[in-house]
Amino acid sequence: MRTSSERQGNLASRSRPILTCAVLFMFCVVIVLSYVIESTSASANASGESAQDFSKFRHDTQQHTRMPCLVCHVRSSNSPAPKLPGHIPCASCHSAEFAKGNSSPICAICHTATDVKRFPPLRSFNAVFDHSRHARQTNCATCHKPTNRGVGLSIPSRAAGHTTCFQCHQPQTIVGDKNIGSCSTCHKPGTVSRTSESSVAFKRNFSHAEHSRKGLSCSDCHTIRPGARRGSQVTAPQPAMHLAPSGIKSCAACHNDRRAFGDDNFANCRRCHEGNRFKF
């Protein structure tokens, strides 16, 4: 009759081959999985590289979005016209494409067959602006200039926007710990939109220049609304007189027969009403 120790020894001896096989099997599984994962990853990377279109530049790629604007857009002067970044910023990441020489499609981003392209217009970025922050530092006339013989006022945009903003936002202007001369100060990814310079009041014989000559300032008629979206940050009086609603700032606030000719003064209607669209 076998003792307990003999039975345990026999059981252990029978278990060793099974354990060895299990370990070898797991090792083989790990090797195969590692090979499959590596092959899949390499295939995906190769597919991604081959699918990438190097002939077009996009700001919204994963690699480009995490880079500061100043890596590529260095303002060496206060010129309102932005310049293309040159080879160094691009070649730092795309060395494989630059190694191909003129045959690489990446050259077509900035170059034609014989020349360098002009800086492209704003397409994938919008412009942000906060009147409430600027009103503490400057006045309206710094940015808004008379247009249409003084009837309206300009809203800086395109190259004129840079010319206006660069009066204060110079290349190395630091406020706090932020460089306010960088692209990201004003431009954020999004759809380009521009605020209209027209107004209903301009069609009713209103003139900023005429009111300015009477001693009125912007704040007499307009109020800044902090935090409002662009296009709604500055209020404007309702261009109405005779039936102007109460509680709303309108022309009637000043044209009350005390400060200026008012609602009951019909001596010369054409002071406000003129043109083919005016009807009695």
mmCIF file of C-alpha atoms in Angstrom:
data_model
loop_
_atom_site.group_PDB
_atom_site.id
_atom_site.type_symbol
_atom_site.label_atom_id
_atom_site.label_comp_id
_atom_site.label_asym_id
_atom_site.label_seq_id
_atom_site.Cartn_x
_atom_site.Cartn_y
_atom_site.Cartn_z
ATOM 1 C CA MET A 1 0.000 0.000 0.000
ATOM 2 C CA ARG A 2 1.386 3.398 -1.060
ATOM 3 C CA THR A 3 2.035 5.998 1.501
ATOM 4 C CA SER A 4 0.669 9.538 1.293
ATOM 5 C CA SER A 5 4.067 10.963 0.349
ATOM 6 C CA GLU A 6 4.432 8.479 -2.519
ATOM 7 C CA ARG A 7 1.027 9.412 -3.922
ATOM 8 C CA GLN A 8 1.897 13.131 -3.780
ATOM 9 C CA GLY A 9 5.216 12.472 -5.525
ATOM 10 C CA ASN A 10 3.532 10.565 -8.341
ATOM 11 C CA LEU A 11 0.933 13.349 -8.749
ATOM 12 C CA ALA A 12 3.629 15.994 -8.947
ATOM 13 C CA SER A 13 5.592 13.993 -11.521
ATOM 14 C CA ARG A 14 2.497 13.643 -13.709
ATOM 15 C CA SER A 15 1.681 17.381 -13.375
ATOM 16 C CA ARG A 16 5.079 18.631 -14.543
ATOM 17 C CA PRO A 17 4.619 17.799 -18.254
ATOM 18 C CA ILE A 18 1.156 19.377 -18.239
ATOM 19 C CA LEU A 19 2.446 22.546 -16.580
ATOM 20 C CA THR A 20 5.367 22.703 -18.984
ATOM 21 C CA CYS A 21 3.044 22.398 -21.969
ATOM 22 C CA ALA A 22 0.764 25.105 -20.577
ATOM 23 C CA VAL A 23 3.684 27.501 -20.113
ATOM 24 C CA LEU A 24 4.968 26.801 -23.629
ATOM 25 C CA PHE A 25 1.480 27.320 -25.043
ATOM 26 C CA MET A 26 1.073 30.681 -23.285
ATOM 27 C CA PHE A 27 4.522 31.749 -24.477
ATOM 28 C CA CYS A 28 3.587 30.923 -28.063
ATOM 29 C CA VAL A 29 0.318 32.846 -27.719
ATOM 30 C CA VAL A 30 2.186 35.933 -26.467
ATOM 31 C CA ILE A 31 4.663 35.740 -29.364
ATOM 32 C CA VAL A 32 1.886 35.410 -31.941
ATOM 33 C CA LEU A 33 -0.147 38.263 -30.444
ATOM 34 C CA SER A 34 2.898 40.528 -30.343
ATOM 35 C CA TYR A 35 3.580 39.816 -34.005
ATOM 36 C CA VAL A 36 -0.041 40.468 -34.982
ATOM 37 C CA ILE A 37 -0.209 43.736 -33.035
ATOM 38 C CA GLU A 38 3.101 44.948 -34.453
ATOM 39 C CA SER A 39 2.067 44.054 -37.993
ATOM 40 C CA THR A 40 -1.317 45.748 -37.597
ATOM 41 C CA SER A 41 0.260 48.887 -36.152
ATOM 42 C CA ALA A 42 2.840 49.073 -38.918
ATOM 43 C CA SER A 43 0.154 48.556 -41.530
ATOM 44 C CA ALA A 44 -2.013 51.283 -39.994
ATOM 45 C CA ASN A 45 0.892 53.706 -39.864
ATOM 46 C CA ALA A 46 1.834 52.977 -43.441
ATOM 47 C CA SER A 47 -1.769 53.383 -44.518
ATOM 48 C CA GLY A 48 -2.062 56.689 -42.635
ATOM 49 C CA GLU A 49 1.112 58.046 -44.165
ATOM 50 C CA SER A 50 0.127 57.027 -47.655
ATOM 51 C CA ALA A 51 -3.360 58.499 -47.208
ATOM 52 C CA GLN A 52 -2.065 61.860 -45.991
ATOM 53 C CA ASP A 53 -2.201 64.579 -48.617
ATOM 54 C CA PHE A 54 1.017 66.559 -48.305
ATOM 55 C CA SER A 55 0.031 68.938 -51.101
ATOM 56 C CA LYS A 56 -2.413 70.773 -48.811
ATOM 57 C CA PHE A 57 -1.801 72.332 -45.418
ATOM 58 C CA ARG A 58 -4.386 71.968 -42.656
ATOM 59 C CA HIS A 59 -4.323 73.613 -39.247
ATOM 60 C CA ASP A 60 -6.781 71.097 -37.796
ATOM 61 C CA THR A 61 -4.600 67.975 -37.920
ATOM 62 C CA GLN A 62 -3.777 66.353 -34.587
ATOM 63 C CA GLN A 63 -0.117 67.293 -34.882
ATOM 64 C CA HIS A 64 -0.669 70.909 -35.931
ATOM 65 C CA THR A 65 -3.351 71.750 -33.356
ATOM 66 C CA ARG A 66 -1.024 71.057 -30.440
ATOM 67 C CA MET A 67 1.711 73.369 -31.728
ATOM 68 C CA PRO A 68 1.896 77.048 -30.659
ATOM 69 C CA CYS A 69 1.342 79.543 -33.484
ATOM 70 C CA LEU A 70 4.767 81.101 -32.919
ATOM 71 C CA VAL A 71 6.496 77.878 -33.976
ATOM 72 C CA CYS A 72 5.642 78.700 -37.588
ATOM 73 C CA HIS A 73 4.421 82.301 -37.598
ATOM 74 C CA VAL A 74 7.239 84.488 -36.319
ATOM 75 C CA ARG A 75 6.640 88.231 -36.566
ATOM 76 C CA SER A 76 10.023 89.767 -37.270
ATOM 77 C CA SER A 77 8.455 93.159 -38.014
ATOM 78 C CA ASN A 78 5.176 94.981 -37.493
ATOM 79 C CA SER A 79 4.120 94.492 -41.111
ATOM 80 C CA PRO A 80 0.378 93.791 -41.470
ATOM 81 C CA ALA A 81 1.059 91.225 -44.206
ATOM 82 C CA PRO A 82 1.784 87.766 -42.733
ATOM 83 C CA LYS A 83 4.591 85.732 -44.261
ATOM 84 C CA LEU A 84 4.971 82.050 -45.033
ATOM 85 C CA PRO A 85 7.082 80.317 -42.363
ATOM 86 C CA GLY A 86 9.925 79.079 -44.574
ATOM 87 C CA HIS A 87 11.479 75.608 -44.676
ATOM 88 C CA ILE A 88 12.785 75.201 -41.131
ATOM 89 C CA PRO A 89 9.476 74.793 -39.225
ATOM 90 C CA CYS A 90 8.125 72.367 -41.833
ATOM 91 C CA ALA A 91 11.317 70.350 -42.302
ATOM 92 C CA SER A 92 11.648 69.889 -38.542
ATOM 93 C CA CYS A 93 8.729 67.444 -38.636
ATOM 94 C CA HIS A 94 8.483 66.481 -42.306
ATOM 95 C CA SER A 95 12.123 65.583 -42.948
ATOM 96 C CA ALA A 96 11.131 62.503 -44.965
ATOM 97 C CA GLU A 97 9.176 64.644 -47.421
ATOM 98 C CA PHE A 98 11.931 67.234 -47.709
ATOM 99 C CA ALA A 99 14.436 64.455 -48.396
ATOM 100 C CA LYS A 100 12.553 63.744 -51.631
ATOM 101 C CA GLY A 101 13.555 67.141 -52.990
ATOM 102 C CA ASN A 102 11.377 68.849 -55.575
ATOM 103 C CA SER A 103 9.423 65.667 -56.200
ATOM 104 C CA SER A 104 7.586 65.907 -52.873
ATOM 105 C CA PRO A 105 3.999 67.218 -53.065
ATOM 106 C CA ILE A 106 4.651 69.203 -49.870
ATOM 107 C CA CYS A 107 6.429 71.818 -51.996
ATOM 108 C CA ALA A 108 3.119 72.724 -53.675
ATOM 109 C CA ILE A 109 1.805 74.207 -50.417
ATOM 110 C CA CYS A 110 4.032 77.271 -50.746
ATOM 111 C CA HIS A 111 5.571 77.074 -54.219
ATOM 112 C CA THR A 112 4.428 77.306 -57.808
ATOM 113 C CA ALA A 113 6.652 76.072 -60.619
ATOM 114 C CA THR A 114 8.465 79.403 -60.728
ATOM 115 C CA ASP A 115 7.629 81.417 -57.619
ATOM 116 C CA VAL A 116 6.480 81.477 -53.992
ATOM 117 C CA LYS A 117 2.741 81.726 -53.401
ATOM 118 C CA ARG A 118 1.139 84.625 -51.570
ATOM 119 C CA PHE A 119 -0.008 84.074 -48.011
ATOM 120 C CA PRO A 120 -3.473 82.448 -48.235
ATOM 121 C CA PRO A 121 -6.618 84.244 -47.023
ATOM 122 C CA LEU A 122 -8.248 83.433 -43.701
ATOM 123 C CA ARG A 123 -10.389 80.302 -44.120
ATOM 124 C CA SER A 124 -10.213 77.961 -41.139
ATOM 125 C CA PHE A 125 -9.916 80.611 -38.429
ATOM 126 C CA ASN A 126 -12.288 83.223 -37.105
ATOM 127 C CA ALA A 127 -11.363 86.486 -35.391
ATOM 128 C CA VAL A 128 -12.298 87.069 -31.761
ATOM 129 C CA PHE A 129 -12.572 90.479 -30.158
ATOM 130 C CA ASP A 130 -13.752 91.744 -26.782
ATOM 131 C CA HIS A 131 -14.874 95.386 -26.711
ATOM 132 C CA SER A 132 -15.115 95.449 -22.923
ATOM 133 C CA ARG A 133 -11.423 94.627 -22.480
ATOM 134 C CA HIS A 134 -10.269 97.127 -25.091
ATOM 135 C CA ALA A 135 -12.496 99.958 -23.852
ATOM 136 C CA ARG A 136 -10.373 100.115 -20.693
ATOM 137 C CA GLN A 137 -7.201 100.660 -22.723
ATOM 138 C CA THR A 138 -8.206 102.808 -25.686
ATOM 139 C CA ASN A 139 -11.133 104.616 -27.313
ATOM 140 C CA CYS A 140 -13.434 103.839 -30.225
ATOM 141 C CA ALA A 141 -11.671 106.192 -32.651
ATOM 142 C CA THR A 142 -8.474 104.136 -32.424
ATOM 143 C CA CYS A 143 -10.095 101.356 -34.430
ATOM 144 C CA HIS A 144 -13.196 102.826 -36.074
ATOM 145 C CA LYS A 145 -12.683 105.412 -38.818
ATOM 146 C CA PRO A 146 -15.318 107.444 -40.716
ATOM 147 C CA THR A 147 -16.622 105.874 -43.924
ATOM 148 C CA ASN A 148 -19.109 106.960 -46.577
ATOM 149 C CA ARG A 149 -18.436 110.675 -45.968
ATOM 150 C CA GLY A 150 -18.855 110.283 -42.233
ATOM 151 C CA VAL A 151 -22.161 108.434 -42.314
ATOM 152 C CA GLY A 152 -20.741 105.177 -40.994
ATOM 153 C CA LEU A 153 -17.677 103.884 -39.187
ATOM 154 C CA SER A 154 -15.272 101.205 -40.327
ATOM 155 C CA ILE A 155 -14.817 97.798 -38.694
ATOM 156 C CA PRO A 156 -11.218 96.594 -39.126
ATOM 157 C CA SER A 157 -10.863 93.383 -41.128
ATOM 158 C CA ARG A 158 -8.370 91.572 -43.350
ATOM 159 C CA ALA A 159 -5.079 93.488 -43.760
ATOM 160 C CA ALA A 160 -6.721 96.618 -42.341
ATOM 161 C CA GLY A 161 -7.466 94.592 -39.230
ATOM 162 C CA HIS A 162 -3.774 93.824 -38.762
ATOM 163 C CA THR A 163 -2.806 97.434 -39.435
ATOM 164 C CA THR A 164 -5.240 98.606 -36.767
ATOM 165 C CA CYS A 165 -4.511 95.948 -34.164
ATOM 166 C CA PHE A 166 -0.745 96.060 -34.612
ATOM 167 C CA GLN A 167 -0.755 99.618 -33.276
ATOM 168 C CA CYS A 168 -0.812 97.980 -29.847
ATOM 169 C CA HIS A 169 -0.253 94.278 -30.560
ATOM 170 C CA GLN A 170 3.354 94.520 -31.666
ATOM 171 C CA PRO A 171 5.570 91.429 -32.195
ATOM 172 C CA GLN A 172 6.910 91.071 -28.661
ATOM 173 C CA THR A 173 4.242 92.856 -26.628
ATOM 174 C CA ILE A 174 3.837 90.976 -23.345
ATOM 175 C CA VAL A 175 0.829 91.542 -21.091
ATOM 176 C CA GLY A 176 1.066 89.536 -17.902
ATOM 177 C CA ASP A 177 2.755 86.358 -19.086
ATOM 178 C CA LYS A 178 1.137 86.298 -22.530
ATOM 179 C CA ASN A 179 2.499 87.477 -25.855
ATOM 180 C CA ILE A 180 -0.428 89.447 -27.289
ATOM 181 C CA GLY A 181 1.401 89.727 -30.611
ATOM 182 C CA SER A 182 0.783 86.050 -31.355
ATOM 183 C CA CYS A 183 -1.841 84.827 -33.848
ATOM 184 C CA SER A 184 -3.746 82.993 -31.109
ATOM 185 C CA THR A 185 -4.582 86.300 -29.398
ATOM 186 C CA CYS A 186 -7.223 87.077 -32.015
ATOM 187 C CA HIS A 187 -7.659 83.974 -34.161
ATOM 188 C CA LYS A 188 -9.389 80.757 -33.121
ATOM 189 C CA PRO A 189 -10.331 77.738 -35.263
ATOM 190 C CA GLY A 190 -13.754 78.203 -36.807
ATOM 191 C CA THR A 191 -15.740 79.628 -39.682
ATOM 192 C CA VAL A 192 -14.804 83.076 -40.926
ATOM 193 C CA SER A 193 -17.484 85.687 -40.180
ATOM 194 C CA ARG A 194 -17.367 89.458 -40.437
ATOM 195 C CA THR A 195 -19.621 92.028 -38.800
ATOM 196 C CA SER A 196 -21.508 94.183 -41.263
ATOM 197 C CA GLU A 197 -20.683 97.894 -41.454
ATOM 198 C CA SER A 198 -24.179 98.795 -42.670
ATOM 199 C CA SER A 199 -27.101 99.872 -40.493
ATOM 200 C CA VAL A 200 -30.779 100.659 -40.904
ATOM 201 C CA ALA A 201 -30.053 104.100 -39.438
ATOM 202 C CA PHE A 202 -27.782 104.952 -42.373
ATOM 203 C CA LYS A 203 -30.765 104.596 -44.710
ATOM 204 C CA ARG A 204 -32.697 107.146 -42.652
ATOM 205 C CA ASN A 205 -30.314 110.040 -43.083
ATOM 206 C CA PHE A 206 -28.309 109.353 -39.927
ATOM 207 C CA SER A 207 -24.686 110.486 -39.927
ATOM 208 C CA HIS A 208 -22.059 109.807 -37.282
ATOM 209 C CA ALA A 209 -20.108 112.852 -38.445
ATOM 210 C CA GLU A 210 -23.106 115.154 -38.039
ATOM 211 C CA HIS A 211 -23.733 113.965 -34.487
ATOM 212 C CA SER A 212 -20.040 114.173 -33.643
ATOM 213 C CA ARG A 213 -20.047 117.839 -34.668
ATOM 214 C CA LYS A 214 -22.877 118.384 -32.185
ATOM 215 C CA GLY A 215 -20.598 117.200 -29.393
ATOM 216 C CA LEU A 216 -21.917 113.658 -28.946
ATOM 217 C CA SER A 217 -19.563 110.812 -28.099
ATOM 218 C CA CYS A 218 -19.993 107.101 -28.790
ATOM 219 C CA SER A 219 -21.101 106.397 -25.221
ATOM 220 C CA ASP A 220 -24.045 108.802 -25.581
ATOM 221 C CA CYS A 221 -25.735 106.304 -27.882
ATOM 222 C CA HIS A 222 -23.861 103.012 -27.547
ATOM 223 C CA THR A 223 -23.338 100.713 -24.569
ATOM 224 C CA ILE A 224 -20.830 97.870 -24.378
ATOM 225 C CA ARG A 225 -22.211 94.494 -23.326
ATOM 226 C CA PRO A 226 -19.408 92.428 -21.718
ATOM 227 C CA GLY A 227 -19.450 88.758 -22.623
ATOM 228 C CA ALA A 228 -21.787 89.111 -25.601
ATOM 229 C CA ARG A 229 -20.994 87.383 -28.879
ATOM 230 C CA ARG A 230 -19.319 89.243 -31.691
ATOM 231 C CA GLY A 231 -21.740 91.510 -33.516
ATOM 232 C CA SER A 232 -23.810 92.024 -30.358
ATOM 233 C CA GLN A 233 -21.211 93.480 -27.994
ATOM 234 C CA VAL A 234 -22.241 97.096 -28.622
ATOM 235 C CA THR A 235 -25.840 98.259 -28.447
ATOM 236 C CA ALA A 236 -27.316 100.749 -30.909
ATOM 237 C CA PRO A 237 -30.363 103.008 -30.564
ATOM 238 C CA GLN A 238 -33.450 101.979 -32.453
ATOM 239 C CA PRO A 239 -33.731 104.240 -35.517
ATOM 240 C CA ALA A 240 -37.246 105.397 -34.702
ATOM 241 C CA MET A 241 -38.817 108.708 -33.726
ATOM 242 C CA HIS A 242 -42.574 109.195 -33.967
ATOM 243 C CA LEU A 243 -43.602 105.739 -32.790
ATOM 244 C CA ALA A 244 -40.520 104.839 -30.791
ATOM 245 C CA PRO A 245 -41.344 102.328 -28.034
ATOM 246 C CA SER A 246 -40.852 103.501 -24.474
ATOM 247 C CA GLY A 247 -38.089 101.952 -22.389
ATOM 248 C CA ILE A 248 -35.823 101.427 -25.406
ATOM 249 C CA LYS A 249 -33.089 103.845 -26.393
ATOM 250 C CA SER A 250 -33.998 105.432 -29.702
ATOM 251 C CA CYS A 251 -33.603 108.668 -31.636
ATOM 252 C CA ALA A 252 -36.409 110.116 -29.529
ATOM 253 C CA ALA A 253 -34.166 110.047 -26.438
ATOM 254 C CA CYS A 254 -32.378 113.161 -27.716
ATOM 255 C CA HIS A 255 -34.816 114.426 -30.325
ATOM 256 C CA ASN A 256 -37.361 115.585 -27.762
ATOM 257 C CA ASP A 257 -37.700 119.282 -28.683
ATOM 258 C CA ARG A 258 -35.384 120.150 -25.807
ATOM 259 C CA ARG A 259 -31.983 118.732 -26.651
ATOM 260 C CA ALA A 260 -32.720 118.592 -30.385
ATOM 261 C CA PHE A 261 -35.681 119.021 -32.712
ATOM 262 C CA GLY A 262 -38.270 116.490 -31.716
ATOM 263 C CA ASP A 263 -41.324 114.440 -32.409
ATOM 264 C CA ASP A 264 -43.714 117.335 -32.963
ATOM 265 C CA ASN A 265 -41.417 119.440 -35.114
ATOM 266 C CA PHE A 266 -42.459 118.998 -38.744
ATOM 267 C CA ALA A 267 -40.803 122.153 -40.062
ATOM 268 C CA ASN A 268 -38.420 120.141 -42.201
ATOM 269 C CA CYS A 269 -39.115 116.417 -42.460
ATOM 270 C CA ARG A 270 -36.157 115.947 -44.760
ATOM 271 C CA ARG A 271 -33.753 116.411 -41.907
ATOM 272 C CA CYS A 272 -34.413 112.717 -41.313
ATOM 273 C CA HIS A 273 -36.437 111.497 -44.272
ATOM 274 C CA GLU A 274 -35.081 111.601 -47.784
ATOM 275 C CA GLY A 275 -34.607 109.425 -50.834
ATOM 276 C CA ASN A 276 -36.914 107.340 -52.984
ATOM 277 C CA ARG A 277 -37.843 105.007 -50.136
ATOM 278 C CA PHE A 278 -39.406 107.770 -48.023
ATOM 279 C CA LYS A 279 -43.185 108.054 -48.335
ATOM 280 C CA PHE A 280 -45.728 110.212 -46.515
#
